[in-house]
Structure formats: structure tokens, C-alpha cells
């Protein structure tokens, strides 16, 4: 049971490049979310999903796309990277039923130059 | 979901109890109180949650006032490894619009 796995752990992009941050969980969790955390700041919700095929926007969705084709995977796509997207990105998952807390991944540290 | 207010930072002596307060005066009847912590640059870690009764687990205790407008997270014997940012969140579980919004949290410094 690996929990929530995020890849890559570190990434440097040039402005305008696109890439996909991967997130996978093996706990059969229905709910998954993506957060970003800028230096010295709290977490901000980008997108979330309540099950396969269902996604919705969080607080800061602009510049990011998500899809949820399977229960296990919830990739985050940066369409055209900008320096303002330099941040640490965390993926989290939770059971949909019952009152469970989130399990977080270890994060992806992204730098856009 | 209701908003929460937490102190920016707190200090605690090692071995003493750390009491972290949270105000959630606009909480509604079906919203739960959740606590997470984030140690340095790691992913946040779920600690505990509750609705109206006090809760305890191996990590901490959660005391919720009778009117549910505030709560306190208690770490009974704080250690240096408990130095972290602690987040108090209120939300309704099992909703189709499920989303957990984090505030700025409280930075707890445990000192030797």
C-alpha cells in the first residue's frame, strides 16, 4: 500500500512549456484534489474530483486542467507554464463515504524559469 | 464552508501540553471540524476531526465548545517533532461539492 504517489518530485520548466504532474493512489479513494503551496503560504485548492469522470474547480484553477478517467489517477496538466506557477504541488485523496481526512502525497516542487 | 480563525504562531515548551485554538463562529450544524498539520515542507498530515463531542486519538485530543463556535486541539506532551503548521478546517463531509479549503494555520514552535 503505497498511499498517494506523486511524480516527479522536482521539475524545472521554461516559460510556455507544458507538462503533466502525476498523482496516483492505491487506496480506492473516491475523492482526490490538487493543491499548490507558494513559499511561506498556506495551501490553495486548484481542482478536485469526487469520483471517476467528475471534476470541479477549486480556488485557483486558471492555467491548469485535470481529468479523472480512473479512480486511481488524477493528473494535473499545466497548459503553458508561467513563472507565477512556481510552487509546490500536493495531491490528496480521501474516501468519499464517511468522515475521513485527506491523505497527502509528498509533493512536486516546480520551478518555471 | 465556514471560515476559521487561528493565531498566527504559538510557542510551547517540550513535554508540556500544546493547546491550539480555532474560532469558527459561523459553523453550521452539519459541518465537521478537521485538524491537519504540516511539518516543514512535507505534505499535510490528517490529525483528528469531530462534530460536537470531544474526540481523542493517538495523536491528539479535540475539544469542541458546546455552541460549536470554537475548538481546541491539544497535543498532551509536545515534542520537538511537533513543531509544524497546524490547520483547522470546517466542512461538510460527503457532499457532492466536496472541497477542503486550507487557511493560513498556526505555526507551533516547540522549544527545548
XYZ file of C-alpha atoms in Angstrom:
225
model
C 0.000 0.000 0.000
C 1.938 2.993 -1.306
C -0.649 5.665 -0.400
C -0.566 8.756 -2.613
C 2.316 8.818 -5.101
C 3.329 11.986 -6.900
C 5.788 12.194 -9.769
C 8.090 13.856 -10.491
C 9.418 15.174 -7.158
C 11.236 18.069 -8.811
C 10.788 19.748 -12.195
C 12.156 22.819 -13.924
C 10.206 24.185 -16.877
C 10.746 27.025 -19.271
C 8.021 29.604 -19.682
C 5.457 28.397 -22.200
C 6.228 24.704 -21.824
C 3.507 22.268 -20.875
C 3.713 19.258 -18.607
C 1.644 16.848 -16.559
C 2.071 16.244 -12.848
C 1.118 12.699 -11.994
C -0.836 11.570 -8.938
C -1.836 8.003 -8.165
C -3.417 6.401 -5.105
C -3.909 2.726 -4.329
C -6.430 3.078 -1.505
C -9.575 3.052 -3.681
C -10.328 6.617 -2.588
C -13.133 8.384 -4.416
C -12.110 11.946 -3.621
C -8.900 13.466 -4.974
C -7.629 17.031 -5.001
C -4.726 19.139 -6.175
C -3.281 21.982 -4.089
C -0.471 24.430 -4.620
C 1.613 25.985 -1.885
C 3.709 29.056 -2.524
C 6.671 29.821 -0.234
C 5.546 30.769 3.277
C 1.878 30.447 2.356
C -0.968 28.055 3.030
C -2.391 25.554 0.560
C -4.724 26.676 -2.186
C -7.124 24.295 -3.909
C -6.685 24.049 -7.694
C -9.072 21.289 -8.797
C -10.808 18.388 -7.141
C -12.699 15.248 -8.110
C -15.421 13.315 -6.293
C -15.091 10.244 -8.494
C -14.021 8.936 -11.874
C -15.321 11.178 -14.638
C -16.225 14.031 -12.270
C -14.033 17.081 -11.682
C -14.602 20.628 -10.472
C -12.678 23.834 -9.980
C -11.183 24.974 -6.703
C -9.895 28.392 -5.666
C -7.168 28.856 -8.288
C -7.967 26.752 -11.398
C -6.708 29.075 -14.145
C -3.826 27.653 -16.161
C -4.473 24.071 -15.072
C -6.508 21.189 -16.458
C -7.453 17.905 -14.835
C -9.205 14.715 -15.797
C -10.193 11.615 -13.844
C -10.547 8.636 -16.147
C -9.834 6.087 -13.396
C -10.316 6.006 -9.640
C -6.578 5.653 -9.097
C -5.169 8.527 -11.171
C -5.704 12.279 -11.123
C -3.151 14.057 -13.346
C -2.716 17.836 -13.325
C -1.787 19.479 -16.624
C -0.066 22.825 -16.935
C -1.054 24.158 -20.328
C 1.563 26.895 -20.786
C 3.824 27.291 -17.797
C 4.344 30.744 -16.296
C 6.757 31.891 -13.567
C 3.699 32.529 -11.347
C 3.120 28.782 -11.322
C 6.386 28.178 -9.493
C 5.185 26.367 -6.403
C 4.983 23.073 -4.558
C 2.057 20.975 -5.724
C 0.345 18.483 -3.450
C -2.132 15.807 -4.399
C -4.506 14.375 -1.798
C -7.146 11.654 -1.649
C -9.899 10.515 0.684
C -12.724 8.031 0.965
C -15.938 9.519 -0.331
C -18.192 7.972 2.278
C -17.754 8.526 5.975
C -15.858 11.258 7.721
C -12.280 10.682 6.681
C -9.421 13.084 6.433
C -7.242 13.508 3.403
C -4.044 11.564 2.737
C -1.469 13.759 1.039
C 1.364 12.931 -1.297
C 4.900 14.189 -0.699
C 4.615 16.934 -3.298
C 6.150 18.071 -6.589
C 8.421 21.098 -6.446
C 8.012 23.004 -9.735
C 10.154 25.909 -10.893
C 9.237 27.852 -14.020
C 12.036 29.996 -15.436
C -17.994 26.039 4.294
C -17.482 28.145 7.375
C -14.350 30.233 7.835
C -11.869 29.630 10.636
C -9.604 31.979 12.580
C -6.368 30.799 14.179
C -3.448 32.596 15.842
C -0.510 33.090 13.528
C 2.008 31.436 15.828
C 2.420 29.883 19.262
C 5.242 28.600 21.438
C 5.214 25.561 23.691
C 7.820 24.030 25.984
C 8.840 20.467 25.234
C 6.924 17.983 27.378
C 4.103 20.407 28.116
C 0.644 20.346 26.569
C 0.164 22.427 23.443
C -3.313 23.949 23.183
C -4.116 25.312 19.743
C -7.342 27.343 19.474
C -9.599 27.786 16.481
C -12.637 30.029 16.076
C -15.401 29.004 13.690
C -18.315 31.181 14.759
C -20.267 30.686 11.503
C -20.155 26.892 11.606
C -23.390 25.208 10.599
C -24.992 22.211 12.204
C -23.686 19.591 9.802
C -20.129 20.892 9.422
C -17.288 18.952 10.984
C -14.061 20.380 12.406
C -10.869 18.855 10.970
C -7.264 19.387 12.007
C -4.177 18.807 9.891
C -0.524 19.644 10.379
C 2.342 20.253 8.006
C 5.880 19.616 9.141
C 8.391 21.732 7.238
C 7.885 21.110 3.514
C 6.160 17.745 3.789
C 2.598 17.060 2.699
C -0.045 17.882 5.317
C -0.982 15.123 7.734
C -4.506 14.491 8.982
C -4.730 14.604 12.796
C -8.310 14.389 14.012
C -11.867 15.542 13.362
C -15.142 15.920 15.244
C -18.706 17.211 15.086
C -19.741 18.139 18.623
C -18.320 15.595 21.025
C -14.758 15.689 22.247
C -12.501 13.297 20.374
C -9.188 11.650 21.184
C -6.813 9.515 19.193
C -3.173 8.507 19.440
C -2.001 11.877 18.183
C -4.189 14.465 19.897
C -7.447 15.457 21.560
C -10.077 17.750 20.094
C -12.266 19.805 22.411
C -15.292 21.482 20.781
C -17.302 24.024 22.765
C -20.957 23.339 23.404
C -22.061 26.079 20.977
C -19.523 24.706 18.448
C -18.224 28.186 17.703
C -14.680 27.270 18.688
C -12.437 24.300 19.288
C -9.030 23.462 20.731
C -6.531 20.906 19.527
C -4.484 19.507 22.390
C -1.123 17.789 21.987
C -0.745 16.369 25.502
C 3.051 16.109 25.669
C 4.577 18.183 22.889
C 7.919 17.111 21.448
C 10.340 18.948 19.181
C 8.957 16.896 16.283
C 5.541 18.509 16.810
C 6.920 21.818 15.516
C 4.720 22.401 12.468
C 1.921 24.488 10.976
C -1.473 23.344 12.262
C -4.577 23.897 10.153
C -8.141 23.994 11.447
C -10.797 23.408 8.774
C -14.560 23.091 8.873
C -16.501 21.393 6.121
C -19.479 19.246 5.340
C -18.456 15.655 4.582
C -19.945 13.513 1.849
C -21.198 16.417 -0.210
C -21.114 16.428 -3.986
C -19.363 19.769 -3.841
C -16.710 18.388 -1.508
C -13.656 20.530 -1.205
C -11.321 21.240 1.654
C -10.041 24.800 1.884
C -6.948 25.467 3.989
C -6.348 28.760 5.770
C -3.008 30.127 6.965
C -2.883 27.922 10.063
C -0.944 28.310 13.324
C 2.810 27.882 13.358
C 3.655 25.974 16.542
C 7.207 26.155 17.842
C 8.091 23.533 20.444
C 11.166 24.613 22.372
C 13.556 22.518 24.439
